[in-house]
CSV table of N, CA, C and O in Angstrom, one decimal:
chain,number,residue,atom,x,y,z
A,7,MET,N,-60.2,31.1,-7.3
A,7,MET,CA,-59.0,31.4,-6.4
A,7,MET,C,-57.9,30.5,-6.9
A,7,MET,O,-58.0,29.3,-7.1
A,8,SER,N,-56.7,31.1,-7.0
A,8,SER,CA,-55.5,30.4,-7.5
A,8,SER,C,-54.7,29.8,-6.3
A,8,SER,O,-54.6,30.4,-5.3
A,9,SER,N,-54.2,28.6,-6.5
A,9,SER,CA,-53.5,27.9,-5.5
A,9,SER,C,-52.0,28.0,-5.9
A,9,SER,O,-51.6,27.8,-7.0
A,10,ILE,N,-51.2,28.4,-4.9
A,10,ILE,CA,-49.8,28.6,-5.1
A,10,ILE,C,-49.0,27.7,-4.2
A,10,ILE,O,-49.2,27.5,-3.1
A,11,LEU,N,-48.0,27.1,-4.8
A,11,LEU,CA,-47.1,26.2,-4.1
A,11,LEU,C,-45.8,26.9,-3.7
A,11,LEU,O,-45.2,27.6,-4.5
A,12,ILE,N,-45.5,26.9,-2.4
A,12,ILE,CA,-44.4,27.6,-1.9
A,12,ILE,C,-43.4,26.5,-1.5
A,12,ILE,O,-43.6,25.7,-0.6
A,13,ILE,N,-42.2,26.5,-2.2
A,13,ILE,CA,-41.2,25.5,-1.8
A,13,ILE,C,-40.1,26.3,-1.2
A,13,ILE,O,-39.2,27.0,-1.8
A,14,GLU,N,-40.1,26.3,0.2
A,14,GLU,CA,-39.2,27.1,1.0
A,14,GLU,C,-38.9,26.4,2.3
A,14,GLU,O,-39.8,25.9,3.0
A,15,ASP,N,-37.6,26.3,2.6
A,15,ASP,CA,-37.2,25.5,3.8
A,15,ASP,C,-37.1,26.4,5.1
A,15,ASP,O,-37.0,25.8,6.2
A,16,GLU,N,-37.2,27.7,5.0
A,16,GLU,CA,-37.2,28.5,6.2
A,16,GLU,C,-38.7,28.8,6.6
A,16,GLU,O,-39.4,29.5,5.9
A,17,PRO,N,-39.1,28.2,7.8
A,17,PRO,CA,-40.5,28.3,8.2
A,17,PRO,C,-41.0,29.7,8.4
A,17,PRO,O,-42.1,30.0,8.0
A,18,ARG,N,-40.1,30.6,8.8
A,18,ARG,CA,-40.5,32.0,9.0
A,18,ARG,C,-40.9,32.6,7.7
A,18,ARG,O,-41.9,33.3,7.6
A,19,ILE,N,-40.1,32.4,6.7
A,19,ILE,CA,-40.4,33.0,5.3
A,19,ILE,C,-41.6,32.3,4.7
A,19,ILE,O,-42.5,33.0,4.2
A,20,ALA,N,-41.6,31.0,4.8
A,20,ALA,CA,-42.8,30.3,4.2
A,20,ALA,C,-44.1,30.7,4.8
A,20,ALA,O,-45.1,31.0,4.1
A,21,GLY,N,-44.1,30.9,6.2
A,21,GLY,CA,-45.3,31.3,6.9
A,21,GLY,C,-45.7,32.7,6.5
A,21,GLY,O,-46.9,33.0,6.3
A,22,PHE,N,-44.7,33.6,6.4
A,22,PHE,CA,-44.9,35.0,6.0
A,22,PHE,C,-45.6,35.1,4.6
A,22,PHE,O,-46.6,35.8,4.4
A,23,VAL,N,-45.0,34.4,3.7
A,23,VAL,CA,-45.5,34.4,2.3
A,23,VAL,C,-46.9,33.8,2.3
A,23,VAL,O,-47.8,34.3,1.7
A,24,ALA,N,-47.1,32.6,3.0
A,24,ALA,CA,-48.4,32.0,3.0
A,24,ALA,C,-49.5,32.9,3.6
A,24,ALA,O,-50.6,33.0,3.1
A,25,LYS,N,-49.2,33.5,4.7
A,25,LYS,CA,-50.1,34.5,5.3
A,25,LYS,C,-50.5,35.6,4.4
A,25,LYS,O,-51.6,36.0,4.3
A,26,GLY,N,-49.5,36.2,3.8
A,26,GLY,CA,-49.7,37.3,2.9
A,26,GLY,C,-50.6,36.9,1.7
A,26,GLY,O,-51.4,37.6,1.2
A,27,LEU,N,-50.3,35.7,1.2
A,27,LEU,CA,-51.1,35.2,0.0
A,27,LEU,C,-52.5,35.0,0.4
A,27,LEU,O,-53.5,35.3,-0.3
A,28,LYS,N,-52.7,34.5,1.6
A,28,LYS,CA,-54.1,34.2,2.1
A,28,LYS,C,-54.8,35.6,2.2
A,28,LYS,O,-56.0,35.7,1.8
A,29,SER,N,-54.2,36.6,2.8
A,29,SER,CA,-54.8,37.9,2.9
A,29,SER,C,-55.1,38.5,1.5
A,29,SER,O,-56.1,39.3,1.4
A,30,ALA,N,-54.4,38.1,0.5
A,30,ALA,CA,-54.6,38.6,-0.9
A,30,ALA,C,-55.6,37.7,-1.7
A,30,ALA,O,-55.8,38.0,-2.8
A,31,GLY,N,-56.2,36.7,-1.0
A,31,GLY,CA,-57.2,35.9,-1.6
A,31,GLY,C,-56.7,34.6,-2.3
A,31,GLY,O,-57.5,34.0,-3.1
A,32,PHE,N,-55.5,34.2,-2.1
A,32,PHE,CA,-54.9,33.0,-2.7
A,32,PHE,C,-54.9,31.9,-1.7
A,32,PHE,O,-54.9,32.2,-0.5
A,33,THR,N,-54.9,30.7,-2.1
A,33,THR,CA,-54.7,29.5,-1.3
A,33,THR,C,-53.2,29.1,-1.6
A,33,THR,O,-52.7,29.4,-2.7
A,34,SER,N,-52.6,28.5,-0.6
A,34,SER,CA,-51.2,28.0,-0.8
A,34,SER,C,-51.0,26.7,-0.1
A,34,SER,O,-51.7,26.3,0.8
A,35,GLU,N,-50.0,26.0,-0.6
A,35,GLU,CA,-49.5,24.8,0.0
A,35,GLU,C,-48.0,25.0,0.2
A,35,GLU,O,-47.3,25.6,-0.7
A,36,THR,N,-47.4,24.6,1.3
A,36,THR,CA,-46.0,24.8,1.6
A,36,THR,C,-45.3,23.5,1.8
A,36,THR,O,-45.8,22.6,2.4
A,37,THR,N,-44.1,23.4,1.2
A,37,THR,CA,-43.2,22.3,1.5
A,37,THR,C,-41.8,22.8,1.6
A,37,THR,O,-41.4,23.7,1.0
A,38,ALA,N,-41.0,22.1,2.5
A,38,ALA,CA,-39.6,22.5,2.6
A,38,ALA,C,-38.7,21.6,1.8
A,38,ALA,O,-37.5,21.8,1.8
A,39,SER,N,-39.3,20.6,1.1
A,39,SER,CA,-38.5,19.6,0.4
A,39,SER,C,-38.6,19.9,-1.1
A,39,SER,O,-39.7,20.0,-1.7
A,40,GLY,N,-37.4,19.9,-1.7
A,40,GLY,CA,-37.4,20.0,-3.2
A,40,GLY,C,-38.0,18.8,-3.9
A,40,GLY,O,-38.7,18.9,-4.9
A,41,GLU,N,-37.7,17.6,-3.3
A,41,GLU,CA,-38.2,16.3,-3.8
A,41,GLU,C,-39.7,16.4,-3.9
A,41,GLU,O,-40.4,16.0,-4.8
A,42,THR,N,-40.3,16.8,-2.7
A,42,THR,CA,-41.8,16.8,-2.6
A,42,THR,C,-42.3,17.9,-3.6
A,42,THR,O,-43.3,17.7,-4.3
A,43,GLY,N,-41.7,19.0,-3.6
A,43,GLY,CA,-42.1,20.1,-4.4
A,43,GLY,C,-42.2,19.8,-5.9
A,43,GLY,O,-43.1,20.2,-6.6
A,44,ALA,N,-41.2,19.0,-6.3
A,44,ALA,CA,-41.1,18.6,-7.8
A,44,ALA,C,-42.3,17.7,-8.1
A,44,ALA,O,-42.7,17.7,-9.3
A,45,THR,N,-42.9,17.0,-7.1
A,45,THR,CA,-44.1,16.2,-7.4
A,45,THR,C,-45.4,16.9,-7.3
A,45,THR,O,-46.4,16.4,-7.6
A,46,LEU,N,-45.4,18.1,-6.7
A,46,LEU,CA,-46.6,18.8,-6.4
A,46,LEU,C,-46.8,20.0,-7.4
A,46,LEU,O,-47.4,21.0,-7.1
A,47,ALA,N,-46.2,19.9,-8.6
A,47,ALA,CA,-46.2,21.1,-9.5
A,47,ALA,C,-47.5,21.4,-10.1
A,47,ALA,O,-47.6,22.2,-11.1
A,48,VAL,N,-48.6,20.8,-9.7
A,48,VAL,CA,-49.9,21.1,-10.3
A,48,VAL,C,-50.6,22.2,-9.6
A,48,VAL,O,-51.7,22.0,-9.0
A,49,HIS,N,-50.0,23.3,-9.6
A,49,HIS,CA,-50.6,24.5,-8.9
A,49,HIS,C,-50.6,25.6,-10.0
A,49,HIS,O,-50.1,25.5,-11.1
A,50,ALA,N,-51.3,26.7,-9.7
A,50,ALA,CA,-51.4,27.8,-10.6
A,50,ALA,C,-50.0,28.5,-10.8
A,50,ALA,O,-49.7,29.1,-11.8
A,51,LEU,N,-49.2,28.5,-9.7
A,51,LEU,CA,-47.9,29.1,-9.7
A,51,LEU,C,-47.0,28.5,-8.6
A,51,LEU,O,-47.6,28.0,-7.6
A,52,ILE,N,-45.7,28.6,-8.8
A,52,ILE,CA,-44.8,28.0,-7.8
A,52,ILE,C,-43.8,29.1,-7.4
A,52,ILE,O,-43.2,29.8,-8.3
A,53,ILE,N,-43.6,29.3,-6.1
A,53,ILE,CA,-42.6,30.1,-5.5
A,53,ILE,C,-41.5,29.2,-5.1
A,53,ILE,O,-41.8,28.3,-4.2
A,54,LEU,N,-40.3,29.3,-5.6
A,54,LEU,CA,-39.2,28.3,-5.4
A,54,LEU,C,-38.0,28.9,-4.8
A,54,LEU,O,-37.4,29.8,-5.4
A,55,ASP,N,-37.5,28.4,-3.7
A,55,ASP,CA,-36.2,28.8,-3.1
A,55,ASP,C,-35.1,27.9,-3.8
A,55,ASP,O,-35.4,26.8,-4.2
A,56,VAL,N,-33.9,28.4,-3.8
A,56,VAL,CA,-32.8,27.6,-4.4
A,56,VAL,C,-32.2,26.8,-3.3
A,56,VAL,O,-32.0,25.6,-3.5
A,57,GLY,N,-31.9,27.3,-2.1
A,57,GLY,CA,-31.2,26.6,-1.0
A,57,GLY,C,-32.2,25.7,-0.2
A,57,GLY,O,-32.7,26.1,0.8
A,58,LEU,N,-32.4,24.5,-0.7
A,58,LEU,CA,-33.3,23.6,-0.1
A,58,LEU,C,-32.4,22.5,0.5
A,58,LEU,O,-31.3,22.2,0.1
A,59,PRO,N,-32.9,21.8,1.6
A,59,PRO,CA,-32.1,20.8,2.3
A,59,PRO,C,-31.8,19.5,1.5
A,59,PRO,O,-30.8,18.9,1.7
A,60,ASP,N,-32.7,19.1,0.6
A,60,ASP,CA,-32.5,17.8,-0.1
A,60,ASP,C,-31.9,18.1,-1.5
A,60,ASP,O,-30.8,17.7,-1.8
A,61,ILE,N,-32.6,18.7,-2.4
A,61,ILE,CA,-32.1,19.0,-3.7
A,61,ILE,C,-32.3,20.5,-3.9
A,61,ILE,O,-33.3,21.1,-3.4
A,62,ASP,N,-31.4,21.2,-4.6
A,62,ASP,CA,-31.6,22.6,-4.7
A,62,ASP,C,-32.7,23.0,-5.7
A,62,ASP,O,-33.1,22.2,-6.5
A,63,GLY,N,-33.1,24.3,-5.7
A,63,GLY,CA,-34.1,24.8,-6.5
A,63,GLY,C,-33.9,24.7,-8.0
A,63,GLY,O,-34.8,24.5,-8.8
A,64,PHE,N,-32.6,24.7,-8.4
A,64,PHE,CA,-32.3,24.6,-9.8
A,64,PHE,C,-32.6,23.2,-10.3
A,64,PHE,O,-33.2,23.0,-11.4
A,65,GLU,N,-32.4,22.2,-9.5
A,65,GLU,CA,-32.7,20.8,-9.8
A,65,GLU,C,-34.2,20.6,-9.8
A,65,GLU,O,-34.8,19.9,-10.7
A,66,VAL,N,-34.9,21.2,-8.8
A,66,VAL,CA,-36.4,21.1,-8.8
A,66,VAL,C,-37.0,21.7,-10.1
A,66,VAL,O,-37.8,21.1,-10.8
A,67,LEU,N,-36.4,22.9,-10.5
A,67,LEU,CA,-36.9,23.5,-11.7
A,67,LEU,C,-36.6,22.7,-13.0
A,67,LEU,O,-37.5,22.5,-13.8
A,68,GLU,N,-35.4,22.0,-13.0
A,68,GLU,CA,-35.1,21.2,-14.1
A,68,GLU,C,-36.1,20.0,-14.2
A,68,GLU,O,-36.5,19.6,-15.3
A,69,ARG,N,-36.4,19.4,-13.0
A,69,ARG,CA,-37.3,18.3,-13.0
A,69,ARG,C,-38.7,18.7,-13.5
A,69,ARG,O,-39.4,18.0,-14.2
A,70,ILE,N,-39.2,19.8,-13.0
A,70,ILE,CA,-40.5,20.3,-13.3
A,70,ILE,C,-40.6,20.6,-14.8
A,70,ILE,O,-41.5,20.1,-15.5
A,71,ARG,N,-39.7,21.3,-15.4
A,71,ARG,CA,-39.7,21.6,-16.8
A,71,ARG,C,-39.4,20.3,-17.6
A,71,ARG,O,-40.0,20.2,-18.7
A,72,GLY,N,-38.6,19.4,-17.1
A,72,GLY,CA,-38.4,18.1,-17.8
A,72,GLY,C,-39.7,17.3,-17.9
A,72,GLY,O,-39.8,16.4,-18.8
A,73,GLN,N,-40.6,17.5,-17.0
A,73,GLN,CA,-41.9,16.8,-17.0
A,73,GLN,C,-42.9,17.5,-17.9
A,73,GLN,O,-44.0,17.0,-18.1
A,74,GLY,N,-42.5,18.6,-18.5
A,74,GLY,CA,-43.4,19.3,-19.4
A,74,GLY,C,-44.3,20.2,-18.7
A,74,GLY,O,-45.3,20.7,-19.3
A,75,VAL,N,-44.1,20.5,-17.4
A,75,VAL,CA,-45.0,21.4,-16.6
A,75,VAL,C,-44.6,22.8,-17.0
A,75,VAL,O,-43.5,23.2,-16.8
A,76,ALA,N,-45.6,23.6,-17.4
A,76,ALA,CA,-45.4,25.0,-17.8
A,76,ALA,C,-45.9,25.9,-16.7
A,76,ALA,O,-45.9,27.1,-17.0
A,77,THR,N,-46.2,25.4,-15.5
A,77,THR,CA,-46.6,26.3,-14.4
A,77,THR,C,-45.6,27.4,-14.2
A,77,THR,O,-44.4,27.2,-14.2
A,78,PRO,N,-46.1,28.7,-14.1
A,78,PRO,CA,-45.1,29.8,-13.8
A,78,PRO,C,-44.4,29.5,-12.5
A,78,PRO,O,-44.9,29.1,-11.5
A,79,VAL,N,-43.1,29.8,-12.6
A,79,VAL,CA,-42.2,29.7,-11.4
A,79,VAL,C,-41.5,31.0,-11.1
A,79,VAL,O,-40.9,31.6,-12.0
A,80,ILE,N,-41.6,31.4,-9.9
A,80,ILE,CA,-40.9,32.6,-9.4
A,80,ILE,C,-39.9,32.1,-8.4
A,80,ILE,O,-40.2,31.5,-7.4
A,81,MET,N,-38.6,32.3,-8.7
A,81,MET,CA,-37.6,31.9,-7.8
A,81,MET,C,-37.4,33.0,-6.8
A,81,MET,O,-37.2,34.2,-7.2
A,82,LEU,N,-37.4,32.7,-5.5
A,82,LEU,CA,-37.3,33.6,-4.4
A,82,LEU,C,-36.2,33.1,-3.5
A,82,LEU,O,-36.4,32.1,-2.8
A,83,THR,N,-35.0,33.7,-3.6
A,83,THR,CA,-33.8,33.1,-3.0
A,83,THR,C,-32.8,34.1,-2.6
A,83,THR,O,-32.8,35.3,-3.1
A,84,ALA,N,-32.0,33.7,-1.6
A,84,ALA,CA,-30.9,34.6,-1.2
A,84,ALA,C,-29.7,34.5,-2.2
A,84,ALA,O,-28.8,35.4,-2.1
A,85,ARG,N,-29.7,33.6,-3.1
A,85,ARG,CA,-28.7,33.5,-4.1
A,85,ARG,C,-29.0,34.5,-5.2
A,85,ARG,O,-29.8,34.3,-6.1
A,86,SER,N,-28.3,35.6,-5.1
A,86,SER,CA,-28.7,36.8,-6.0
A,86,SER,C,-27.6,37.2,-6.9
A,86,SER,O,-27.7,38.3,-7.6
A,87,SER,N,-26.6,36.4,-7.1
A,87,SER,CA,-25.5,36.8,-8.1
A,87,SER,C,-26.1,36.8,-9.5
A,87,SER,O,-27.1,36.1,-9.8
A,88,VAL,N,-25.5,37.5,-10.4
A,88,VAL,CA,-25.9,37.5,-11.8
A,88,VAL,C,-25.9,36.1,-12.4
A,88,VAL,O,-26.8,35.7,-13.0
A,89,ALA,N,-24.9,35.4,-12.0
A,89,ALA,CA,-24.8,34.0,-12.6
A,89,ALA,C,-26.0,33.1,-12.1
A,89,ALA,O,-26.5,32.4,-12.9
A,90,ASP,N,-26.4,33.3,-10.8
A,90,ASP,CA,-27.5,32.5,-10.3
A,90,ASP,C,-28.8,33.0,-11.0
A,90,ASP,O,-29.7,32.2,-11.3
A,91,ARG,N,-29.0,34.3,-11.1
A,91,ARG,CA,-30.2,34.8,-11.8
A,91,ARG,C,-30.3,34.3,-13.2
A,91,ARG,O,-31.4,33.9,-13.6
A,92,VAL,N,-29.2,34.4,-13.9
A,92,VAL,CA,-29.2,33.9,-15.3
A,92,VAL,C,-29.5,32.4,-15.4
A,92,VAL,O,-30.3,31.9,-16.2
A,93,ALA,N,-28.8,31.6,-14.5
A,93,ALA,CA,-29.1,30.2,-14.4
A,93,ALA,C,-30.6,29.9,-14.2
A,93,ALA,O,-31.1,29.0,-14.8
A,94,GLY,N,-31.2,30.6,-13.3
A,94,GLY,CA,-32.6,30.4,-13.0
A,94,GLY,C,-33.5,30.7,-14.2
A,94,GLY,O,-34.4,29.9,-14.5
A,95,LEU,N,-33.3,31.8,-14.8
A,95,LEU,CA,-34.1,32.3,-15.9
A,95,LEU,C,-33.9,31.4,-17.1
A,95,LEU,O,-34.8,31.0,-17.8
A,96,GLU,N,-32.6,31.0,-17.4
A,96,GLU,CA,-32.3,30.2,-18.5
A,96,GLU,C,-32.8,28.7,-18.3
A,96,GLU,O,-33.0,28.0,-19.2
A,97,GLY,N,-32.9,28.4,-17.0
A,97,GLY,CA,-33.3,27.0,-16.6
A,97,GLY,C,-34.8,26.9,-16.7
A,97,GLY,O,-35.4,25.8,-16.4
A,98,GLY,N,-35.6,28.0,-16.9
A,98,GLY,CA,-37.0,27.9,-17.1
A,98,GLY,C,-37.8,28.7,-16.1
A,98,GLY,O,-39.1,28.6,-16.2
A,99,ALA,N,-37.2,29.4,-15.2
A,99,ALA,CA,-38.0,30.2,-14.2
A,99,ALA,C,-38.6,31.4,-15.0
A,99,ALA,O,-38.0,31.9,-16.0
A,100,ASP,N,-39.8,31.8,-14.6
A,100,ASP,CA,-40.4,32.9,-15.2
A,100,ASP,C,-40.0,34.2,-14.6
A,100,ASP,O,-40.1,35.3,-15.2
A,101,ASP,N,-39.5,34.2,-13.4
A,101,ASP,CA,-39.0,35.4,-12.7
A,101,ASP,C,-38.0,35.0,-11.6
A,101,ASP,O,-38.0,33.8,-11.2
A,102,TYR,N,-37.3,35.9,-11.1
A,102,TYR,CA,-36.2,35.6,-10.1
A,102,TYR,C,-36.1,36.8,-9.2
A,102,TYR,O,-35.8,37.9,-9.6
A,103,MET,N,-36.5,36.6,-7.9
A,103,MET,CA,-36.4,37.7,-6.9
A,103,MET,C,-35.4,37.3,-5.8
A,103,MET,O,-35.5,36.3,-5.2
A,104,PRO,N,-34.5,38.2,-5.6
A,104,PRO,CA,-33.5,38.0,-4.5
A,104,PRO,C,-34.2,38.4,-3.1
A,104,PRO,O,-35.0,39.2,-3.0
A,105,LYS,N,-33.7,37.7,-2.1
A,105,LYS,CA,-34.1,38.0,-0.7
A,105,LYS,C,-33.0,38.9,-0.2
A,105,LYS,O,-31.8,38.8,-0.6
A,106,PRO,N,-33.3,39.9,0.7
A,106,PRO,CA,-34.6,40.2,1.2
A,106,PRO,C,-35.5,40.8,0.1
A,106,PRO,O,-35.0,41.3,-0.9
A,107,PHE,N,-36.8,40.6,0.3
A,107,PHE,CA,-37.8,41.0,-0.7
A,107,PHE,C,-38.9,41.8,-0.1
A,107,PHE,O,-39.2,41.7,1.1
A,108,SER,N,-39.6,42.5,-0.9
A,108,SER,CA,-40.8,43.2,-0.5
A,108,SER,C,-42.0,42.3,-0.9
A,108,SER,O,-42.1,41.9,-2.0
A,109,PHE,N,-42.9,42.0,0.1
A,109,PHE,CA,-44.1,41.2,-0.2
A,109,PHE,C,-44.9,41.8,-1.3
A,109,PHE,O,-45.5,41.1,-2.2
A,110,GLU,N,-45.1,43.1,-1.3
A,110,GLU,CA,-45.9,43.8,-2.2
A,110,GLU,C,-45.4,43.6,-3.7
A,110,GLU,O,-46.1,43.4,-4.6
A,111,GLU,N,-44.0,43.6,-3.8
A,111,GLU,CA,-43.5,43.4,-5.1
A,111,GLU,C,-43.7,41.9,-5.5
A,111,GLU,O,-44.0,41.6,-6.7
A,112,LEU,N,-43.5,41.0,-4.6
A,112,LEU,CA,-43.7,39.6,-4.9
A,112,LEU,C,-45.2,39.4,-5.4
A,112,LEU,O,-45.4,38.7,-6.4
A,113,LEU,N,-46.1,40.0,-4.6
A,113,LEU,CA,-47.5,39.9,-5.0
A,113,LEU,C,-47.8,40.5,-6.4
A,113,LEU,O,-48.5,39.9,-7.2
A,114,ALA,N,-47.2,41.6,-6.7
A,114,ALA,CA,-47.4,42.2,-8.0
A,114,ALA,C,-46.8,41.2,-9.1
A,114,ALA,O,-47.5,41.0,-10.2
A,115,ARG,N,-45.7,40.6,-8.9
A,115,ARG,CA,-45.1,39.6,-9.8
A,115,ARG,C,-46.0,38.4,-10.0
A,115,ARG,O,-46.1,37.8,-11.1
A,116,ILE,N,-46.6,37.9,-8.9
A,116,ILE,CA,-47.5,36.8,-8.9
A,116,ILE,C,-48.7,37.1,-9.8
A,116,ILE,O,-49.1,36.4,-10.7
A,117,ARG,N,-49.3,38.3,-9.5
A,117,ARG,CA,-50.5,38.7,-10.3
A,117,ARG,C,-50.1,38.8,-11.8
A,117,ARG,O,-50.9,38.4,-12.6
A,118,LEU,N,-49.0,39.4,-12.1
A,118,LEU,CA,-48.5,39.5,-13.4
A,118,LEU,C,-48.4,38.1,-14.1
A,118,LEU,O,-48.9,37.9,-15.2
A,119,ARG,N,-47.8,37.2,-13.4
A,119,ARG,CA,-47.6,35.9,-14.0
A,119,ARG,C,-48.9,35.1,-14.2
A,119,ARG,O,-49.1,34.4,-15.2
A,120,LEU,N,-49.8,35.3,-13.2
A,120,LEU,CA,-51.1,34.6,-13.4
A,120,LEU,C,-52.0,35.3,-14.4
A,120,LEU,O,-52.7,34.6,-15.1
A,121,ARG,N,-51.9,36.6,-14.6
A,121,ARG,CA,-52.6,37.3,-15.6
A,121,ARG,C,-52.1,36.9,-17.0
A,121,ARG,O,-52.8,36.9,-18.0
A,122,ALA,N,-50.8,36.6,-17.1
A,122,ALA,CA,-50.2,36.3,-18.4
A,122,ALA,C,-50.5,34.9,-18.9
A,122,ALA,O,-50.3,34.6,-20.0
A,123,GLU,N,-51.1,34.1,-18.0
A,123,GLU,CA,-51.4,32.7,-18.4
A,123,GLU,C,-52.7,32.8,-19.3
A,123,GLU,O,-53.7,33.5,-19.0
A,124,PRO,N,-52.7,32.0,-20.4
A,124,PRO,CA,-53.9,31.9,-21.2
A,124,PRO,C,-55.1,31.3,-20.5
A,124,PRO,O,-54.9,30.4,-19.7
A,125,GLU,N,-56.2,31.8,-20.8
A,125,GLU,CA,-57.5,31.3,-20.2
A,125,GLU,C,-57.8,29.9,-20.8
A,125,GLU,O,-57.5,29.7,-22.0
A,126,PRO,N,-58.3,29.0,-20.0
A,126,PRO,CA,-58.6,27.6,-20.5
A,126,PRO,C,-59.7,27.7,-21.5
A,126,PRO,O,-60.6,28.6,-21.4
A,127,ALA,N,-59.7,26.9,-22.5
A,127,ALA,CA,-60.7,26.9,-23.6
A,127,ALA,C,-62.0,26.2,-23.2
A,127,ALA,O,-62.0,25.4,-22.3
């Protein structure tokens, strides 16, 4: 079973995603803090919001990638301009989904990213 880190400051969205992941057979951990999320990057996958109360998701992504962490990151955010999507993808995100979103599509993207990871030797 894969563990997914949800870095999201809106409790309603974080709870919705966590509940859906549990129904799909995943475990998850949730934090509303970018600072905390950057230190918890040892999960199978990270779902990352941009608009966080302490540091934004772009900074979290920069810190994670700067530490050499290759964990797949799906940015899930209300910031949906082309410039934001390009910044996220060029900053090291594996995928970028704007809010509002379909949970079924998010789940398909999660499964795709986890399937794309090489098997441990």
